[in-house]
N, C-alpha and C. Protein backbone atom coordinates (compact mmCIF):
# COMPACT_ATOMS: atom_id res chain seq x y z
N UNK A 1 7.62 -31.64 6.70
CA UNK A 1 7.96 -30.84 7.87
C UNK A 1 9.37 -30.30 7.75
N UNK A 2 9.59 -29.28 8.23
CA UNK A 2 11.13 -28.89 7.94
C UNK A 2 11.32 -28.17 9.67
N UNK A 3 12.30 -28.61 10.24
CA UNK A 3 13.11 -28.08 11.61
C UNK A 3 13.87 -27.17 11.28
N UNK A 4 13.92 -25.75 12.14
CA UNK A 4 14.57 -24.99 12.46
C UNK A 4 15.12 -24.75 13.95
N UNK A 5 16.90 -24.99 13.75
CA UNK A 5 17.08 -24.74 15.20
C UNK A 5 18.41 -24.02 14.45
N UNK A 6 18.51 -22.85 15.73
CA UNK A 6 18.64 -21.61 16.14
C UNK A 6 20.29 -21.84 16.78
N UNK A 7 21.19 -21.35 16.70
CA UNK A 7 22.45 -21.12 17.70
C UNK A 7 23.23 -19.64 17.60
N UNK A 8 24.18 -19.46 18.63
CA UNK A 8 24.78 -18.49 18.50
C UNK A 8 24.03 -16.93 19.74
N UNK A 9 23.24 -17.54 19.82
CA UNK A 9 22.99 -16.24 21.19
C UNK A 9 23.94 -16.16 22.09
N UNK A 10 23.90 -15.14 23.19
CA UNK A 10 24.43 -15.20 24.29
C UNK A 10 24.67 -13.45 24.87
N UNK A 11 25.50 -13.93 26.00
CA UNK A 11 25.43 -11.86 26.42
C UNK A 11 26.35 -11.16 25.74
N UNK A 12 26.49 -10.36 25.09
CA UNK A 12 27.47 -9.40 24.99
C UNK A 12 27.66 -7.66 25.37
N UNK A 13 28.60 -6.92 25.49
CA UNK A 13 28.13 -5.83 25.89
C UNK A 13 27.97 -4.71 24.64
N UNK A 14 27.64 -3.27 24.97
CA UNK A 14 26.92 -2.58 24.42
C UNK A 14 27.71 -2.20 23.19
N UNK A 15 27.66 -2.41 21.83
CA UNK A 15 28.58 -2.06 20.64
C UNK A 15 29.15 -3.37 20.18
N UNK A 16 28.77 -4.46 20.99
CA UNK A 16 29.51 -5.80 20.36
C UNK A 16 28.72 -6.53 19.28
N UNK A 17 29.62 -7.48 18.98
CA UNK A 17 29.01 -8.29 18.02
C UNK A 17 28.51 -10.08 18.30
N UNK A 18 27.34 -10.22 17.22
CA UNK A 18 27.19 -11.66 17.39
C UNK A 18 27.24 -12.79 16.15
N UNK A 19 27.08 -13.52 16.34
CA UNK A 19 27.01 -14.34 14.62
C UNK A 19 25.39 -15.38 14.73
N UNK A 20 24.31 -15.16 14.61
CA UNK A 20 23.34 -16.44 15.05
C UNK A 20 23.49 -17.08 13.21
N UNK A 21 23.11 -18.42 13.79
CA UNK A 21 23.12 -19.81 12.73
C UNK A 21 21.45 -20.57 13.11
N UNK A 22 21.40 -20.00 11.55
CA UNK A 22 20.19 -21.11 11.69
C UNK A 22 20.02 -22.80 10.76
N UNK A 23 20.38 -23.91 11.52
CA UNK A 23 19.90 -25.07 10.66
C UNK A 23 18.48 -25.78 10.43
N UNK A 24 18.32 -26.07 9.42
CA UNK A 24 17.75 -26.41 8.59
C UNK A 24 17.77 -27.62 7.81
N UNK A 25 16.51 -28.53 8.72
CA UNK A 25 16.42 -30.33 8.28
C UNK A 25 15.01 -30.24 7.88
N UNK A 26 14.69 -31.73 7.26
CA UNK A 26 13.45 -32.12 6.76
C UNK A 26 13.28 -31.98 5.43
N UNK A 27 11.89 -31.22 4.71
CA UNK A 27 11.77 -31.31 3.79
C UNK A 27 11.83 -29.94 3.31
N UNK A 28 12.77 -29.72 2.83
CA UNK A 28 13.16 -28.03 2.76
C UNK A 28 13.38 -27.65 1.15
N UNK A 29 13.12 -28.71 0.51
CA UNK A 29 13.02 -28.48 -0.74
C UNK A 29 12.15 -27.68 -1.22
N UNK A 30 11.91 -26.69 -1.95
CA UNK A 30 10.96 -25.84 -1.88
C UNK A 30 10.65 -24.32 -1.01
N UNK A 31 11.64 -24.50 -0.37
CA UNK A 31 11.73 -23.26 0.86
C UNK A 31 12.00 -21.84 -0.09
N UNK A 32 11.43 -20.97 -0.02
CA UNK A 32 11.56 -19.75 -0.73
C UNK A 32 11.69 -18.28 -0.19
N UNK A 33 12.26 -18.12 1.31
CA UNK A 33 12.36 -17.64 1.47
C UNK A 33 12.58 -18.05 3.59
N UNK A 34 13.33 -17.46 3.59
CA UNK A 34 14.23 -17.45 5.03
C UNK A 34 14.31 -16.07 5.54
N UNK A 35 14.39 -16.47 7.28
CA UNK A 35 14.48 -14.71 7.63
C UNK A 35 14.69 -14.66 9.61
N UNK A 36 14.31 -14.12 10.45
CA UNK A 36 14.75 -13.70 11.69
C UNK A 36 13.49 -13.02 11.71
N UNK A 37 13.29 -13.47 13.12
CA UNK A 37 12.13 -12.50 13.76
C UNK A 37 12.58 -12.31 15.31
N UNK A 38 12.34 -11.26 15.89
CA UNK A 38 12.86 -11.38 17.41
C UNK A 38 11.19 -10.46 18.38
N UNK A 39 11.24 -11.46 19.76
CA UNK A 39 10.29 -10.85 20.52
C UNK A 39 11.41 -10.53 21.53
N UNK A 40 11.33 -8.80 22.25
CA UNK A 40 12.12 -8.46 23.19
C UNK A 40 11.37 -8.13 24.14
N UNK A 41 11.51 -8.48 25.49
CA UNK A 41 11.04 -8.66 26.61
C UNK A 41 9.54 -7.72 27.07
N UNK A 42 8.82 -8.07 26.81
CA UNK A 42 6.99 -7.81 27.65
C UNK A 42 6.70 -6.93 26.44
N UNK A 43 7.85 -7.30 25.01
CA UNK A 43 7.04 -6.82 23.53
C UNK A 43 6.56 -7.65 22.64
N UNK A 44 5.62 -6.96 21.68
CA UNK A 44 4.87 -8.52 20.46
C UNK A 44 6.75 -8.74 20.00
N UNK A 45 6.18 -9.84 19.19
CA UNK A 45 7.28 -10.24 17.92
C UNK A 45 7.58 -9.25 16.78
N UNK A 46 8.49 -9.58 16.62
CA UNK A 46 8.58 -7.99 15.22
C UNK A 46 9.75 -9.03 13.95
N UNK A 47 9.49 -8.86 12.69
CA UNK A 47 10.69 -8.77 11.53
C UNK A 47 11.73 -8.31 11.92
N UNK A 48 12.83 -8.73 11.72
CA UNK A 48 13.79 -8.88 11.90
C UNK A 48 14.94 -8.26 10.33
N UNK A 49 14.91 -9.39 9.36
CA UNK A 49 15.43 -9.80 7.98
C UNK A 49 14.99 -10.46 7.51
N UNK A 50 14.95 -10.45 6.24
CA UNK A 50 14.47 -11.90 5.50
C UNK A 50 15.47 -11.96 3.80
N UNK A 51 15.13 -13.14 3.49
CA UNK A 51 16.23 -13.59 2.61
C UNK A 51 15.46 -14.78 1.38
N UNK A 52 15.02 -13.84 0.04
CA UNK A 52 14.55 -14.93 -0.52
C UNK A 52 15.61 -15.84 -1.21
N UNK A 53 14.83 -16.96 -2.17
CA UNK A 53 15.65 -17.67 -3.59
C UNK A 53 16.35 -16.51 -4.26
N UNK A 54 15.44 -15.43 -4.47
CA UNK A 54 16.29 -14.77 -5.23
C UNK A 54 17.18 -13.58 -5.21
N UNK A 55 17.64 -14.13 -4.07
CA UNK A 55 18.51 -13.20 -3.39
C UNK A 55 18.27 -11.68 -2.98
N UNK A 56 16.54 -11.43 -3.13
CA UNK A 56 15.90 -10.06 -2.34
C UNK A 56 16.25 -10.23 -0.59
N UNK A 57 16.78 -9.06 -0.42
CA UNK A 57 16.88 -9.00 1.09
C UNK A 57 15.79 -7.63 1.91
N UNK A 58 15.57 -8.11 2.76
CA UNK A 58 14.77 -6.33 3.56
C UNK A 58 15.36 -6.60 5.09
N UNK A 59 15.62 -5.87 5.38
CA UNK A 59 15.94 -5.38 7.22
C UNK A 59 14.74 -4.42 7.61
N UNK A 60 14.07 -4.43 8.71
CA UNK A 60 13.53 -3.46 9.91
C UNK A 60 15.07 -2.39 9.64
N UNK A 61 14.30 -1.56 9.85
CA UNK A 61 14.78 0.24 10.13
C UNK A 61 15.67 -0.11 11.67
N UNK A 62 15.43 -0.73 12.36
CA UNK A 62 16.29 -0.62 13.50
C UNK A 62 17.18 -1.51 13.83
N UNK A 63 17.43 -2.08 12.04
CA UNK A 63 18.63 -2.80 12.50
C UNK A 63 19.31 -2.41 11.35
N UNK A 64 18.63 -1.99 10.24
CA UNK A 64 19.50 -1.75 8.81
C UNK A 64 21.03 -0.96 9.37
N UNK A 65 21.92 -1.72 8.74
CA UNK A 65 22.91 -1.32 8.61
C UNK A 65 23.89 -1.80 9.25
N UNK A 66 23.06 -2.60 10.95
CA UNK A 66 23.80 -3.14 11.75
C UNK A 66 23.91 -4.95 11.59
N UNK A 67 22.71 -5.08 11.02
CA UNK A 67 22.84 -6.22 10.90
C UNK A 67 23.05 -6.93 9.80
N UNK A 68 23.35 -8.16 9.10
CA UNK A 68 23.45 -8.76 7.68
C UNK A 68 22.83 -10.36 7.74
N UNK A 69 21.89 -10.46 6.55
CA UNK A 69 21.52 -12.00 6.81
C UNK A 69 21.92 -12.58 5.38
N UNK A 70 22.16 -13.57 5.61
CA UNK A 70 22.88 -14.45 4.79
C UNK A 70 22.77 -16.02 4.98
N UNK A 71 22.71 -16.40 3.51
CA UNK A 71 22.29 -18.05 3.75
C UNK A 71 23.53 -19.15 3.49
N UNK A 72 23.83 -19.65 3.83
CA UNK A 72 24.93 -21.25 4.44
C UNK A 72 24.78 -21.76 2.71
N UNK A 73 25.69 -22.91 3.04
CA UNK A 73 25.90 -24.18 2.18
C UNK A 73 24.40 -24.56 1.28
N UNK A 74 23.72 -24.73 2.26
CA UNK A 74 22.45 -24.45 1.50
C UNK A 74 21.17 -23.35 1.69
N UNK A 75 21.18 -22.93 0.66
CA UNK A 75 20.82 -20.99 1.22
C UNK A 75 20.02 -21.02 2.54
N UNK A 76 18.86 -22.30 2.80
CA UNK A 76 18.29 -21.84 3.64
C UNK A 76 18.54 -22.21 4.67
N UNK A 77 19.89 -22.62 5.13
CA UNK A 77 20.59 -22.21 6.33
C UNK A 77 20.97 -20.45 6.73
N UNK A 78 20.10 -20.00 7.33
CA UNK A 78 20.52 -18.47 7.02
C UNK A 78 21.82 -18.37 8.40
N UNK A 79 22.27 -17.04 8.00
CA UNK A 79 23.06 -16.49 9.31
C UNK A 79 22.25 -15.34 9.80
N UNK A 80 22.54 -14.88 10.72
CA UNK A 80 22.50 -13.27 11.06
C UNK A 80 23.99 -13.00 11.73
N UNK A 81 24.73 -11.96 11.07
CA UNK A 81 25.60 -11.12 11.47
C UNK A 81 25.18 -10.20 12.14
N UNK A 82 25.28 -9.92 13.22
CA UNK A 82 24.68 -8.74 14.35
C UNK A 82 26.06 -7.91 14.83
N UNK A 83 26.21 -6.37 14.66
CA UNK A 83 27.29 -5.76 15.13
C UNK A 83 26.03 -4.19 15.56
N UNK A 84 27.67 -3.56 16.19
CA UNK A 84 27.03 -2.56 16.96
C UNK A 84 25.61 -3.21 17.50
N UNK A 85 25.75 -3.71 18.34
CA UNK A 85 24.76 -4.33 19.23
C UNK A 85 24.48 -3.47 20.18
N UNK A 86 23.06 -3.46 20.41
CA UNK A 86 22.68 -1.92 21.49
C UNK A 86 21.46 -2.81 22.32
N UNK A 87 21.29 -1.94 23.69
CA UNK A 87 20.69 -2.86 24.87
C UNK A 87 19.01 -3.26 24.28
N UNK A 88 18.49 -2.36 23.25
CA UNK A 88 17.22 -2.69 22.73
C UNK A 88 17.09 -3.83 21.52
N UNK A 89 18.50 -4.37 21.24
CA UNK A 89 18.63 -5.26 20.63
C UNK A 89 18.61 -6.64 21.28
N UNK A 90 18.28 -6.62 22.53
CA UNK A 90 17.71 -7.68 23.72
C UNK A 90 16.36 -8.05 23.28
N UNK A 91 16.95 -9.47 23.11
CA UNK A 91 15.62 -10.31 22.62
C UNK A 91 15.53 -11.64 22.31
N UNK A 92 14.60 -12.58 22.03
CA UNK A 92 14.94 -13.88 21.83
C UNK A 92 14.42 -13.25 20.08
N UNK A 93 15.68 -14.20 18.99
CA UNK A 93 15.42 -14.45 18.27
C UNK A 93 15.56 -15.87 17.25
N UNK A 94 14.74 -15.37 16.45
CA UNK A 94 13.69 -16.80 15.86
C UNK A 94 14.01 -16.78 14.40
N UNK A 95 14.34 -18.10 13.91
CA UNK A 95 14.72 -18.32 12.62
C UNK A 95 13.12 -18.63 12.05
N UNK A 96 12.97 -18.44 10.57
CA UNK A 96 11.63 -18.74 9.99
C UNK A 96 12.41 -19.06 8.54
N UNK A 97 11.04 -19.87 8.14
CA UNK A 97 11.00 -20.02 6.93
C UNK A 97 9.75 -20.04 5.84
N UNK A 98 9.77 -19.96 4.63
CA UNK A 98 7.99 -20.16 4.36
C UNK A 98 8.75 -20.74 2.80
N UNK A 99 7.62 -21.01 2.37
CA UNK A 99 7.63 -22.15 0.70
C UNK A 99 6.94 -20.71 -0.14
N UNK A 100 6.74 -19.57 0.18
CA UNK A 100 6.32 -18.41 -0.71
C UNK A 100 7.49 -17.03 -0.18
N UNK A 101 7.48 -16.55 -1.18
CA UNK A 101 7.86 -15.29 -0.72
C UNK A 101 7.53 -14.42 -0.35
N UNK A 102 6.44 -14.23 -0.06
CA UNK A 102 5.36 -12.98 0.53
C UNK A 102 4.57 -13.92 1.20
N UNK A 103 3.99 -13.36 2.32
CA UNK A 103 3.06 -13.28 3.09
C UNK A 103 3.54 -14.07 4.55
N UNK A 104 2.83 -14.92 5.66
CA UNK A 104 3.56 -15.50 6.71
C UNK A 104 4.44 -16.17 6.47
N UNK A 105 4.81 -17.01 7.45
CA UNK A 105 6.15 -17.62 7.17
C UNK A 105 5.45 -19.35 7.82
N UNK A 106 5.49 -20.40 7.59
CA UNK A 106 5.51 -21.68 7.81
C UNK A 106 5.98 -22.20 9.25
N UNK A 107 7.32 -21.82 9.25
CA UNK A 107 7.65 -22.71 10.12
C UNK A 107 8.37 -21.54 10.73
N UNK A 108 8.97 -22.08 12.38
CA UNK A 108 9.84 -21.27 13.45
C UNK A 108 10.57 -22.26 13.96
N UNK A 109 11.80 -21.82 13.77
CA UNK A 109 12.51 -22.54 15.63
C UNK A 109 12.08 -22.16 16.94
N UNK A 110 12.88 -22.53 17.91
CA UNK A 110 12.91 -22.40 19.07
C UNK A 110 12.69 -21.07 19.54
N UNK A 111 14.07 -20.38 18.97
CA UNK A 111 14.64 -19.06 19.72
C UNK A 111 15.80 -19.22 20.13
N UNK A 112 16.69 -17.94 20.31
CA UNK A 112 17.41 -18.23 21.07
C UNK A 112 18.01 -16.85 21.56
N UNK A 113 18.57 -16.86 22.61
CA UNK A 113 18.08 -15.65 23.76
C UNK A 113 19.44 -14.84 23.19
N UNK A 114 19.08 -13.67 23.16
CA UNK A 114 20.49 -12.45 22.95
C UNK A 114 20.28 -11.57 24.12
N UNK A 115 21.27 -10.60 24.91
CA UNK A 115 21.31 -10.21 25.55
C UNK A 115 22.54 -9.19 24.96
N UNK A 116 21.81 -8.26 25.71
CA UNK A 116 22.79 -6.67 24.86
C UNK A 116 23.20 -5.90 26.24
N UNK A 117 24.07 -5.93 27.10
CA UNK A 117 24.29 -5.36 28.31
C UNK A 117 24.85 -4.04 28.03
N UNK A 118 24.15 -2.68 29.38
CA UNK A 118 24.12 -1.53 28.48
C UNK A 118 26.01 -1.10 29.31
């Protein structure tokens, strides 16, 4: 089993920045790939970033450029760097992980709530 929990949300206003942290316990040996998913309010879930072993990265179109993901001490501690933050960037987001590099992802945290005030 491997735990993902989530920190670093909170409100900020329109053009600001955030830092989310995702940790990463259990049996994580084998993890091949890390990433962010966010559901924003009365929408499905959507991709976010993702971050394999081998250092392939992809962003969603509506965040490329604004956002950066990046993995900790041990890669699959990821970050998300979030700047120019905009009110549709309101959402809870969700750390993932999977033991492949393609296809779903294994496991989720919690969430944790962002708020983009316009």
């Amino acid at each position: 089993q491997v735990r993902l929990v989530e920190s670093g949300g909170g409100l900020v206003q329109n053009g600001g920045s955030l830092k989310l942290s995702c940790r990463a316990s259990g049996t994580i040996n084998g993890i091949e790939r890390v990433g962010w998913y966010r559901r924003p309010p009365g929408k499905a879930t959507e991709p976010v970033a993702s971050l394999t072993s081998d250092g392939d990265i992809e962003y969603s179109e509506s965040v490329k450029g604004r956002f950066t993901i990046s993995g900790g001490t041990t890669w699959v501690a990821a970050g998300l760097q979030m700047d120019n933050l905009k009110p549709e960037d309101t959402a809870v987001y969700y750390c993932v992980a999977a033991f492949r590099k393609t296809g779903s992802y294994d496991y989720w945290g919690q969430g944790t709530q962002v708020t983009v005030s316009s």
